[in-house]
Coordinates of C-alpha atoms in Angstrom, one line a residue:
Chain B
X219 CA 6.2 40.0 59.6
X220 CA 5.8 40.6 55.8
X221 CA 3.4 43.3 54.0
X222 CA 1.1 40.3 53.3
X223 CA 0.9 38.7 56.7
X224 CA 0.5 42.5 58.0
X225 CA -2.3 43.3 56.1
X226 CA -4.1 39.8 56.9
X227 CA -3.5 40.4 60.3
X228 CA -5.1 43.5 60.2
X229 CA -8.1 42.5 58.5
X230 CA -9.1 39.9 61.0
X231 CA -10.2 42.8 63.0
X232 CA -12.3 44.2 60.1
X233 CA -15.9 42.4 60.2
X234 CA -17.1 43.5 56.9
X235 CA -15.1 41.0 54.3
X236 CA -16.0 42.7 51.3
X237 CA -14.0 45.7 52.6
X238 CA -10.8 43.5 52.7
X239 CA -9.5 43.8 49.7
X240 CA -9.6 47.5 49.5
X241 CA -8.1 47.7 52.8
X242 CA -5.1 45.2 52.3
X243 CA -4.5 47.4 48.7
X244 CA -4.6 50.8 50.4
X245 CA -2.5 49.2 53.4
X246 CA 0.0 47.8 50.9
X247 CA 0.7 50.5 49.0
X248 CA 1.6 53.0 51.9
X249 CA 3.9 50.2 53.2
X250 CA 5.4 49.4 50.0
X251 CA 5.6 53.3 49.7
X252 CA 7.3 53.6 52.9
X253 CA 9.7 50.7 51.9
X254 CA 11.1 52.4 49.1
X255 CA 11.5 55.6 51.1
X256 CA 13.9 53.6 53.7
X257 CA 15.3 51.4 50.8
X258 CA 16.0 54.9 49.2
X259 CA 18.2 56.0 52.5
X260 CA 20.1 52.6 52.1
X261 CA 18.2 50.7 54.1
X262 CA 18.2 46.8 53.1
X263 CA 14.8 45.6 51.5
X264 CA 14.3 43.1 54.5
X265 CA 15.4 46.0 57.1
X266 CA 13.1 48.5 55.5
X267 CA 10.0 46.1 55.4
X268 CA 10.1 45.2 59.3
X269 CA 10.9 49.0 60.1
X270 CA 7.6 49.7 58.0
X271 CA 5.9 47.2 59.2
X272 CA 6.7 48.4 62.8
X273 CA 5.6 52.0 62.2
X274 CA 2.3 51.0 60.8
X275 CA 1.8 49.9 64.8
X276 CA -0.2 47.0 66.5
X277 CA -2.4 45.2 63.7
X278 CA -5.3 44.6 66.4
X279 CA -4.9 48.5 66.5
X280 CA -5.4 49.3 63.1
X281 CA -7.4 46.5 62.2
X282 CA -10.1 48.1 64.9
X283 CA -10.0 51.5 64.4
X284 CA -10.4 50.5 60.3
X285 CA -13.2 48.0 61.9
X286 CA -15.0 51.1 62.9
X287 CA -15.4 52.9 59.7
X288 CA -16.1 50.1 57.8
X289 CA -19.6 49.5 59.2
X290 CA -21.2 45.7 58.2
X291 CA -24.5 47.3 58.8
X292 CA -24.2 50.3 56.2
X293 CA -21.9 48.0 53.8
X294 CA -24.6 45.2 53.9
X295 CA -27.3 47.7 52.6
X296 CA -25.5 49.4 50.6
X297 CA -24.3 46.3 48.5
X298 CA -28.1 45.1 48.3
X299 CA -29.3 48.0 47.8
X300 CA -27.3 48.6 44.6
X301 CA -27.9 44.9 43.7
X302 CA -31.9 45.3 43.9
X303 CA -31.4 49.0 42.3
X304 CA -29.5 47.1 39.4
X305 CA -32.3 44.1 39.0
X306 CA -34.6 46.6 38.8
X307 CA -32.6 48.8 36.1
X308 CA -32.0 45.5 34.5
X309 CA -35.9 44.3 34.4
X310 CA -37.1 48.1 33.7
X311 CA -34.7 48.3 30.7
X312 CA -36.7 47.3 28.1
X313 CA -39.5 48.7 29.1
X314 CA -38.0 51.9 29.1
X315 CA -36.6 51.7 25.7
X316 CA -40.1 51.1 24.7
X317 CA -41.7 53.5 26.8
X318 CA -38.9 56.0 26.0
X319 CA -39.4 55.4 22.1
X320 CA -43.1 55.7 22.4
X321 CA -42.6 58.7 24.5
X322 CA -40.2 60.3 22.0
X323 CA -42.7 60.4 18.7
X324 CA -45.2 62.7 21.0
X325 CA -42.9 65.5 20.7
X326 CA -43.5 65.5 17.3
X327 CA -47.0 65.7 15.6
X328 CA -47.8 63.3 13.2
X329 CA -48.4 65.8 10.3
X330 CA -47.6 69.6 10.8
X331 CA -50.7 72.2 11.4
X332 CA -49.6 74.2 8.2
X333 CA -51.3 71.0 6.5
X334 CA -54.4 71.3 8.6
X335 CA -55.9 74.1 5.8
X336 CA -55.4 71.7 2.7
X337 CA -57.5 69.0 4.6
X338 CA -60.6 72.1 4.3
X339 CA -62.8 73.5 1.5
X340 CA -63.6 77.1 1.2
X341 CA -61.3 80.8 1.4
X342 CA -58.9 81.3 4.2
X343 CA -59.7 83.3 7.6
X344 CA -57.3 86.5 7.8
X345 CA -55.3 87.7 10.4
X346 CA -54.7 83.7 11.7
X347 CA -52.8 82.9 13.8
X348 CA -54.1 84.6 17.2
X349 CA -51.8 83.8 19.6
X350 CA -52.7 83.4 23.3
X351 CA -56.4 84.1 22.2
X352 CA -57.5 83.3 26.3
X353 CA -55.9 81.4 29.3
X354 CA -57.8 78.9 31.5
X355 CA -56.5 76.0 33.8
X356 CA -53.1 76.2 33.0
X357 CA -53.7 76.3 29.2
X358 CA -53.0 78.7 26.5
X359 CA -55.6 78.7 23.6
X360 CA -54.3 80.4 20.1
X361 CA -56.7 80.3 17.0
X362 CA -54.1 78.6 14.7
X363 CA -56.0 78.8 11.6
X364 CA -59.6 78.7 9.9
X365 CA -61.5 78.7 6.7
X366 CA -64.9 80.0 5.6
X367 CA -66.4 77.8 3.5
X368 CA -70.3 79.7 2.4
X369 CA -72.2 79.4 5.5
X370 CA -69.7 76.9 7.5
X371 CA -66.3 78.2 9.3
X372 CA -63.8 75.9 10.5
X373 CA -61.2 77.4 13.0
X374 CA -58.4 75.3 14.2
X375 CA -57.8 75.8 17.7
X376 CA -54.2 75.4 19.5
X377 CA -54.1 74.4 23.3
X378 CA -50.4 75.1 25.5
X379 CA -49.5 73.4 28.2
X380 CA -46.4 73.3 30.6
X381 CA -47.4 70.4 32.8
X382 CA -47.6 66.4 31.9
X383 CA -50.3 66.4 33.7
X384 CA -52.7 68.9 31.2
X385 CA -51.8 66.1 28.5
X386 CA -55.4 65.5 26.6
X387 CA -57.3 68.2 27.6
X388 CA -60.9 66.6 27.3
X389 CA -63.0 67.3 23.8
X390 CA -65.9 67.2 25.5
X391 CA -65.7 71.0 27.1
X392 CA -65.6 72.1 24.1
X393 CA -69.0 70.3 22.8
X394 CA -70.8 73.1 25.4
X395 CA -68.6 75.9 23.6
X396 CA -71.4 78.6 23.5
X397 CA -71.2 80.3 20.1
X398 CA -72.6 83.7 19.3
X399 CA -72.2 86.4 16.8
X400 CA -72.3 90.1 16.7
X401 CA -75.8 89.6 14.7
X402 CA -77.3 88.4 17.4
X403 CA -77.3 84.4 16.8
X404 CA -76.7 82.3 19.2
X405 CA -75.7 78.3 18.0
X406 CA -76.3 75.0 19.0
X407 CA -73.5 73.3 20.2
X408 CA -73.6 69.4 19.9
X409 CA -73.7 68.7 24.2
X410 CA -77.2 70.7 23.8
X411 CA -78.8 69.0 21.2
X412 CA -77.5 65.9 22.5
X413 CA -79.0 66.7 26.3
X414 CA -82.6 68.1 24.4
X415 CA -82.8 65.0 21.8
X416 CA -81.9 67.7 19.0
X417 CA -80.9 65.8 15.5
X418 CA -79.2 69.2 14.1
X419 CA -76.3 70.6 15.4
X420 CA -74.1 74.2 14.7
X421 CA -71.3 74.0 16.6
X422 CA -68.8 70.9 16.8
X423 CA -65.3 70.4 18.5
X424 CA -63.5 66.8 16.9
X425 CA -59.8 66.2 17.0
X426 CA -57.7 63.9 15.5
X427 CA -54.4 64.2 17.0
X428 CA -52.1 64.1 14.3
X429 CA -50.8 67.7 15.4
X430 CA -50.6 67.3 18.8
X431 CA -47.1 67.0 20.5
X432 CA -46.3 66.2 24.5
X433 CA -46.9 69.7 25.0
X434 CA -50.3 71.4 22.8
X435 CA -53.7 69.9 21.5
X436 CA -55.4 70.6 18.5
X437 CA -59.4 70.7 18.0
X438 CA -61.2 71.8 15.1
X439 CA -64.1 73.6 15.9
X440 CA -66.8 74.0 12.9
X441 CA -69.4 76.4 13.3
X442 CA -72.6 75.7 10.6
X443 CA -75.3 78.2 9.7
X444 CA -73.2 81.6 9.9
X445 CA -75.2 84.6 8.3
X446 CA -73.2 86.2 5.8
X447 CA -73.2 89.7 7.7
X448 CA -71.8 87.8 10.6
X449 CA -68.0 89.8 11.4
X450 CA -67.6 88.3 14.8
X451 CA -68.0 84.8 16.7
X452 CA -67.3 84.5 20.3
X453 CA -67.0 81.3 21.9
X454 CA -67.6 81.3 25.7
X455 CA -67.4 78.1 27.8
X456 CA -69.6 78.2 30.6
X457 CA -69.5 74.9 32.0
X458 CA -67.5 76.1 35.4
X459 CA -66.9 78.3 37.8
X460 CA -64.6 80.0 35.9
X461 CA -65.5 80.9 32.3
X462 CA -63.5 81.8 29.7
X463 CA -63.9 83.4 26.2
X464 CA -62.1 84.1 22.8
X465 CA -63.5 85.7 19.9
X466 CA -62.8 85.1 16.3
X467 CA -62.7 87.9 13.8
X468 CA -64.1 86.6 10.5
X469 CA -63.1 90.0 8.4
X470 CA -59.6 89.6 11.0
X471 CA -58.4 91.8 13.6
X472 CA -57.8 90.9 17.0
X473 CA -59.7 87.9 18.8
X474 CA -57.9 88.4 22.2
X475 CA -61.4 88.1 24.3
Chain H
X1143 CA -4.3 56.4 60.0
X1144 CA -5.2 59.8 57.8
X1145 CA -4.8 57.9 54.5
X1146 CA -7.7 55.6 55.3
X1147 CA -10.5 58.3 56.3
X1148 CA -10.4 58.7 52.5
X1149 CA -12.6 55.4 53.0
X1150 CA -15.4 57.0 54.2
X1151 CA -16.0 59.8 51.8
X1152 CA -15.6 56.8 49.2
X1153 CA -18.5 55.0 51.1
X1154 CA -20.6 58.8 51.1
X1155 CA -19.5 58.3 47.7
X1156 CA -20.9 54.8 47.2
X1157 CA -24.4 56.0 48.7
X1158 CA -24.8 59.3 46.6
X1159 CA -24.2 57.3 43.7
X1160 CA -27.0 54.7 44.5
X1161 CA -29.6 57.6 46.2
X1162 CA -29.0 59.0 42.2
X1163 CA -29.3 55.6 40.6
X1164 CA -32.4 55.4 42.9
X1165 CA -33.3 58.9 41.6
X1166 CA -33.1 57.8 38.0
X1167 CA -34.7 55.0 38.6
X1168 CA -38.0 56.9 40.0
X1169 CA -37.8 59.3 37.1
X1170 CA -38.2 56.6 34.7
X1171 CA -40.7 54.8 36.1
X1172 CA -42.7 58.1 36.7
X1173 CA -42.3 58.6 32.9
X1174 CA -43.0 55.3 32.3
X1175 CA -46.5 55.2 34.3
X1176 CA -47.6 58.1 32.3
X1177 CA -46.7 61.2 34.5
X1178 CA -49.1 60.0 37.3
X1179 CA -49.8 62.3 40.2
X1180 CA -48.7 62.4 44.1
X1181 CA -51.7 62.8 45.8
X1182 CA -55.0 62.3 45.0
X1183 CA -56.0 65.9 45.2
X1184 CA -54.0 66.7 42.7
X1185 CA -55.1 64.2 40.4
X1186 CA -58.6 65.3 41.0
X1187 CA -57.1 69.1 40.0
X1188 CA -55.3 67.4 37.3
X1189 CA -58.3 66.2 36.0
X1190 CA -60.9 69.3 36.8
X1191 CA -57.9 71.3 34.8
X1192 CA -58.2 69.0 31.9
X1193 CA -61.9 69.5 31.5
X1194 CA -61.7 73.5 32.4
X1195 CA -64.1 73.1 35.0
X1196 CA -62.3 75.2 37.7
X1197 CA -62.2 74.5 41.1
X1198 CA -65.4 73.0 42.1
X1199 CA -66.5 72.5 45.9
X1200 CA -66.8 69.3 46.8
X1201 CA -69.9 68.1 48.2
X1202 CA -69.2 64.2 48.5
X1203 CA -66.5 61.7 48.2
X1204 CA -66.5 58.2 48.2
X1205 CA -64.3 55.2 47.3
X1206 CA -65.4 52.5 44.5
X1207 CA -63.3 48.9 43.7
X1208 CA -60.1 48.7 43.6
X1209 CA -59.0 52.0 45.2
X1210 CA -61.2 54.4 42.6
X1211 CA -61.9 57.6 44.1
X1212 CA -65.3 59.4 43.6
X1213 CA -66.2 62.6 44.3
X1214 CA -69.3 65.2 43.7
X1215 CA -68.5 68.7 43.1
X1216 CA -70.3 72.1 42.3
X1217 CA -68.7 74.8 40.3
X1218 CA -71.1 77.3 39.2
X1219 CA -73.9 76.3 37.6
X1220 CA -72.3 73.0 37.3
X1221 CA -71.9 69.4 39.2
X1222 CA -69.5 67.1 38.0
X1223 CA -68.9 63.6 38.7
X1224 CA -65.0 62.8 38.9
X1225 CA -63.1 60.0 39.7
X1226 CA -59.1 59.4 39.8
X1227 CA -57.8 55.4 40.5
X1228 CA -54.5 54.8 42.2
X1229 CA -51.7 52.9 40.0
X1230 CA -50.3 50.1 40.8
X1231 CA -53.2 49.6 44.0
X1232 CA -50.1 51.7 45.6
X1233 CA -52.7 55.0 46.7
X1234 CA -49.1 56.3 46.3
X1235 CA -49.4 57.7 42.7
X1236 CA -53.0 59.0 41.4
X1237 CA -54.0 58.9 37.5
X1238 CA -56.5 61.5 36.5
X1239 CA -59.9 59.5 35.8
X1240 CA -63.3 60.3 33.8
X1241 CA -65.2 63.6 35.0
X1242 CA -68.8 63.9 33.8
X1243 CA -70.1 67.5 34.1
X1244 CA -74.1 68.2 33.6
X1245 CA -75.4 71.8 34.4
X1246 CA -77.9 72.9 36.7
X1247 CA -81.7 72.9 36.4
X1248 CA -82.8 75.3 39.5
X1249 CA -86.3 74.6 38.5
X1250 CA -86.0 71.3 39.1
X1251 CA -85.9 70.4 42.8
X1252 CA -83.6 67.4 41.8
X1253 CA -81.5 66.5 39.5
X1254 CA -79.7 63.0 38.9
X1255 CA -75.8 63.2 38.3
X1256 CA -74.6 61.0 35.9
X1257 CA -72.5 58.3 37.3
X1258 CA -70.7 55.7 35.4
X1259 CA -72.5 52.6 36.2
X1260 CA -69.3 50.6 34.9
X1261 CA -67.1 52.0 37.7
X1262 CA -69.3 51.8 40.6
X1263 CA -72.0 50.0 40.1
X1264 CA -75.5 50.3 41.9
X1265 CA -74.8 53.9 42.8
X1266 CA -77.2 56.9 41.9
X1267 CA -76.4 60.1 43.5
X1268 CA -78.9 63.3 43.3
X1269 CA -78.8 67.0 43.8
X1270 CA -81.5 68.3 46.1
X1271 CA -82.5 72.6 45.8
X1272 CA -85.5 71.9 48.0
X1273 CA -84.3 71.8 52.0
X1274 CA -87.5 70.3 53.0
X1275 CA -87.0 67.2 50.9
X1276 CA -85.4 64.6 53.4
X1277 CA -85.5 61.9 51.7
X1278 CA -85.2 61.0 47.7
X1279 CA -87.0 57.9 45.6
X1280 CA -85.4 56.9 42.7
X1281 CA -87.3 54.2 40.2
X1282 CA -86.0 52.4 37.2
X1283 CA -86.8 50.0 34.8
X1284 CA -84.8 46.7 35.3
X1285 CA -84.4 43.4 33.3
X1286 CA -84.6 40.1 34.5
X1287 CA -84.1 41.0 38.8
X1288 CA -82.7 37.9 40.3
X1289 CA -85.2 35.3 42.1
X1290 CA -88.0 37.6 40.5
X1291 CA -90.4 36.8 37.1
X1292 CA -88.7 37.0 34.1
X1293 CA -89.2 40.5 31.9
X1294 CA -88.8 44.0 32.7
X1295 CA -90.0 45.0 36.4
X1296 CA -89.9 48.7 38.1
X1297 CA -87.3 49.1 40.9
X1298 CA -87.6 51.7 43.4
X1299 CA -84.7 52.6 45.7
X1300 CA -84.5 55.9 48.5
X1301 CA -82.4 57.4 50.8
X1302 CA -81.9 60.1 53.1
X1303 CA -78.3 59.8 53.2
X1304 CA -77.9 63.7 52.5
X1305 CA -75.1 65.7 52.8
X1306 CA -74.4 69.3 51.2
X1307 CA -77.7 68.8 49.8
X1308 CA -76.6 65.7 47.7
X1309 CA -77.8 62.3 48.6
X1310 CA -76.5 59.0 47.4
X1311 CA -78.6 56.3 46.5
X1312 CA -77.6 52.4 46.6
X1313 CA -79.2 49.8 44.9
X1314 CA -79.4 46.2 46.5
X1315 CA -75.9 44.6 45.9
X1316 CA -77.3 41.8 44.3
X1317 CA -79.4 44.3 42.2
X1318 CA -76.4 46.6 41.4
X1319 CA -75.7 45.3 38.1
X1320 CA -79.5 46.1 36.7
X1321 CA -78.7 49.4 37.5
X1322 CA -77.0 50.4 33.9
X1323 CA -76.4 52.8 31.4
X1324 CA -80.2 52.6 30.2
X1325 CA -81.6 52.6 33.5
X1326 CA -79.5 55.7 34.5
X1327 CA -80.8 57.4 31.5
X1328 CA -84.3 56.6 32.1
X1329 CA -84.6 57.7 36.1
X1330 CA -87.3 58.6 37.6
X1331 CA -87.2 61.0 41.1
X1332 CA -89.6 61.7 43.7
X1333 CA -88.8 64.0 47.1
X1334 CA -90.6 63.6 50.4
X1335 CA -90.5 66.0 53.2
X1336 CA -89.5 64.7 56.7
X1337 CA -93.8 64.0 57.0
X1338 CA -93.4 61.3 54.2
X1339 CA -95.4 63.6 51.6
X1340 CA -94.4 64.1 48.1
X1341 CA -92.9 67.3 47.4
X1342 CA -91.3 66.9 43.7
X1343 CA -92.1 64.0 41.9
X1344 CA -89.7 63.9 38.1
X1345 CA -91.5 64.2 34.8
X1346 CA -92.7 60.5 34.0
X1347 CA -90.3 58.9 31.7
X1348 CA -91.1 57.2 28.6
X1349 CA -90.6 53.3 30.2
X1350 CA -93.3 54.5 32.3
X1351 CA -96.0 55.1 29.8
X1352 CA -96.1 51.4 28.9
X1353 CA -98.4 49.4 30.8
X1354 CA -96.1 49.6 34.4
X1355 CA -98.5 51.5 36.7

C-alpha cells in the first residue's frame, strides 16, 4: 500500500470531508518522515514505505479514532458560523468605516474652548478655569471661562463624562438653573418665565457644540441684570432629588460649591 | 496517534478565533448603534443621568407602539415623564429617550404631567395629593371629532385607574389623535370623591371662556 492509498484509506473512516485534506497532509508527512528515517538506516525506498505504512497500523483503526476528534457536528458550525460571521463583517464594513469616521471627528471639537472668549463682548472673569466646580450623575462640571460684560455675565460651563452613555447631557436642566447672588437677587431662569407666560428672562443655558468631544459638553450660561455690587452667583439646580450647586466668584476665588 | 491530538487544540483554536471575530463584531455594531444600553433600566438611568434628575421612584410604567417604554417617576419635588425605545424592535438593547420633568404644585390637588402626545397618543396621566379623590375628569378642546359637527367641541374623559396616587387617562382610540400638543396645554381637571362630588375642580382655561358652557 502506498502513502497515498494509506491516507485515502484512512479517510474513508473520517465523516467530516473538509477535515480530509489536513488529515492526509499531517498523515503524509509523519510517513514520509518515517521513510526517510528507514531509508536513512539503508532501507530500500519501497521497503521503507510498506514498513511505514505497517507501523502506522490498520487504516479502519486510525481512520476511526481520527473519525472521533473530528466531529461533523462541531466542524459543520464552526464552518458556518465563520461564513455567516464573515457576511456579516463583509455587509457591516462600510458601515463601519462610516460610522467609525463619523465617530472619530467627536473626539475632537470643532473649534477649541480657548476661542469661546473671542466669540463675547465685555472684560474677562478672573481666576477661570474652576475645575471640578460640583459632581452630579456621573458628571464633572468645571467653569471653563466667563466674561462680564456691564450688567450681563457669560460663563462657559464644562461637563465630564466617563460613560457613552452621559453623551448629550440635556440643555434643558439647565434652563431651571436657579441663580442667586450674595446681594440678595434671585433670577429668572428661562423654564420659569416660560411655565408663568413671562416675556423677560435673566438666566439662559444654549449650546452650540462646536467644543464638545465624545467625552465633555459645553453650555454657555448668561446671566442678565447683575447689580454691580454683586461678588457672588450661585447656581443651584433643584429639579431632582438630588440637587447640586456651584458658585461663580465674579471678583475670583474659589467656586467649589 | 499523539501527533494528531494537535488537531483538536487547532479546532479550540478555530473556535476562539471566531467567539473573537464574534466579539469584534458585537463591539462594532454596539458602537455603530450609538452605545445603546442592555437593559431597559439602565437606559431609563441613562437617561434620568442625562437630565440630573436623580433617582426618581417610579410610580407608573407602561408600554406605547413599537416597544416604547413609559414610565412616571417622583424625585423630590419633581415628576418626570420618561421614555426609552428598544433598537432594532430587539427589547435586547435600550436607547435613552425624551424625559419631560415639571415640578410640583402641593397646592394644587392635581397636576397634569406632560406627556408627548406624538409618542403615545390619547394618553393624559395626572398626579393626585388629595386621597379622597377616586376618580379624575379631564376636558379639552378638540377639532373636528370624527362622526360629530364640524368645529371645535369640548371632550371630557375620567378615570379611576389610580395607582401611587397617579392615574392615567385614555382618550377614545378613535379620538386619540385630537388629543395634541394644544389640547395637552389647555387641560382642564376636576376630582370627585368615591360619592361622585367634586372635590378640586382646575382653574378654567382660556378655550373655556369662549362661548363653550
Amino acid at each position: 500500500m502506498t502513502i497515498p492509498d494509506y491516507c485515502a484509506a484512512v479517510c474513508r473512516f473520517v465523516r467530516f470531508s473538509p477535515d480530509h485534506a489536513a488529515i492526509t497532509a499531517e498523515l503524509t508527512a509523519h510517513l514520509e518522515d518515517a521513510v526517510g528515517a528507514r531509508e536513512s538506516r539503508g532501507v530500500p525506498h519501497e521497503q521503507a514505505v510498506v514498513q511505514a505504512v505497517d507501523a502506522m497500523g490498520d487504516p479502519a483503526e486510525v481512520g476511526k479514532a481520527l473519525d472521533a476528534l473530528h466531529s461533523p457536528l462541531l466542524g459543520w458550525v464552526q464552518i458556518w458560523v465563520r461564513r455567516v460571521l464573515v457576511l456579516c463583517a463583509v455587509l457591516m464594513l462600510l458601515p463601519a468605516l462610516t460610522g467609525l469616521w463619523t465617530l472619530s471627528k467627536t473626539f475632537v471639537p470643532q473649534e477649541h474652548p480657548a476661542q469661546w472668549q473671542s466669540t463675547q463682548t465685555g472684560e474677562a472673569l478672573p481666576g477661570l478655569p474652576i475645575r471640578n466646580a460640583a459632581k452630579h450623575s456621573g458628571y464633572t462640571l468645571s467653569l471653563w471661562d466667563g466674561v462680564r460684560d456691564g450688567d450681563t455675565v457669560a460663563l462657559l460651563v464644562r461637563l465630564e463624562h466617563f460613560s457613552p452613555w452621559l453623551r448629550s447631557p440635556s440643555e434643558w436642566a439647565f434652563q431651571s438653573l436657579t441663580v442667586t447672588d450674595n446681594v440678595g437677587s434671585t433670577y429668572i431662569n428661562w423654564a420659569t418665565a416660560q411655565e408663568a407666560h413671562l416675556e423677560e428672562f435673566q438666566v439662559y443655558a444654549s449650546s452650540n457644540g462646536r467644543y464638545d468631544t465624545f467625552f465633555s459638553t459645553y453650555f454657555t450660561l448668561t446671566v442678565y441684570n447683575v447689580p454691580p455690587e454683586a461678588d457672588i452667583l450661585t447656581f443651584t439646580l433643584a429639579q431632582s432629588g438630588e440637587p447640586f450647586s456651584f458658585s461663580l466668584p465674579l471678583n475670583g476665588g474659589d467656586g467649589h460649591a | 496517534m499523539r501527533k494528531f491530538f494537535r488537531k483538536q487544540r487547532t479546532q479550540g483554536q478555530k473556535l476562539r478565533r471566531d467567539l473573537l471575530l464574534l466579539l469584534l463584531l458585537a463591539v462594532l455594531g454596539w458602537v455603530l448603534l450609538d452605545f445603546p444600553c442592555f437593559t431597559r433600566n439602565q437606559a431609563f438611568s441613562a437617561l434620568e443621568d442625562r437630565n440630573f434628575y436623580g433617582n426618581g421612584q417610579v410610580l407608573r410604567t407602561l408600554e406605547g407602539n413599537y416597544g416604547h417604554q413609559y414610565r412616571i417617576t417622583r424625585a423630590g419635588d419633581c415628576y418626570a415623564w420618561e421614555q426609552v425605545w428598544p433598537v432594532l424592535f430587539s427589547r435586547i438593547l435600550w436607547q435613552p429617550g425624551q424625559m419631560e420633568v415639571i415640578s410640583d404644585d402641593p397646592e394644587a390637588p392635581l397636576v397634569a404631567l406632560p406627556v408627548d402626545p406624538d409618542f403615545l397618543p390619547g394618553v393624559v396621566a395626572v398626579v393626585s395629593h388629595d386621597a379622597s379623590i377616586v376618580t379624575v375628569e379631564v376636558t379639552y378642546p378638540a377639532l373636528c371629532r370624527p362622526g360629530g359637527p364640524e368645529g371645535w367641541q369640548k371632550v371630557t374623559i375620567s378615570s379611576a385607574d389610580c395607582v401611587n396616587n397617579c392615574l392615567l387617562l385614555r382618550a377614545p382610540e378613535e379620538e386619540a389623535a385630537q388629543l395634541d400638543h394644544q389640547a395637552m396645554d389647555a387641560l382642564s381637571l376636576t376630582g370627585y370623591d368615591a360619592a361622585g362630588a367634586v372635590v378640586w375642580r382646575s382653574p378654567q382655561p382660556d378655550w373655556s371662556l369662549y362661548g363653550w358652557n
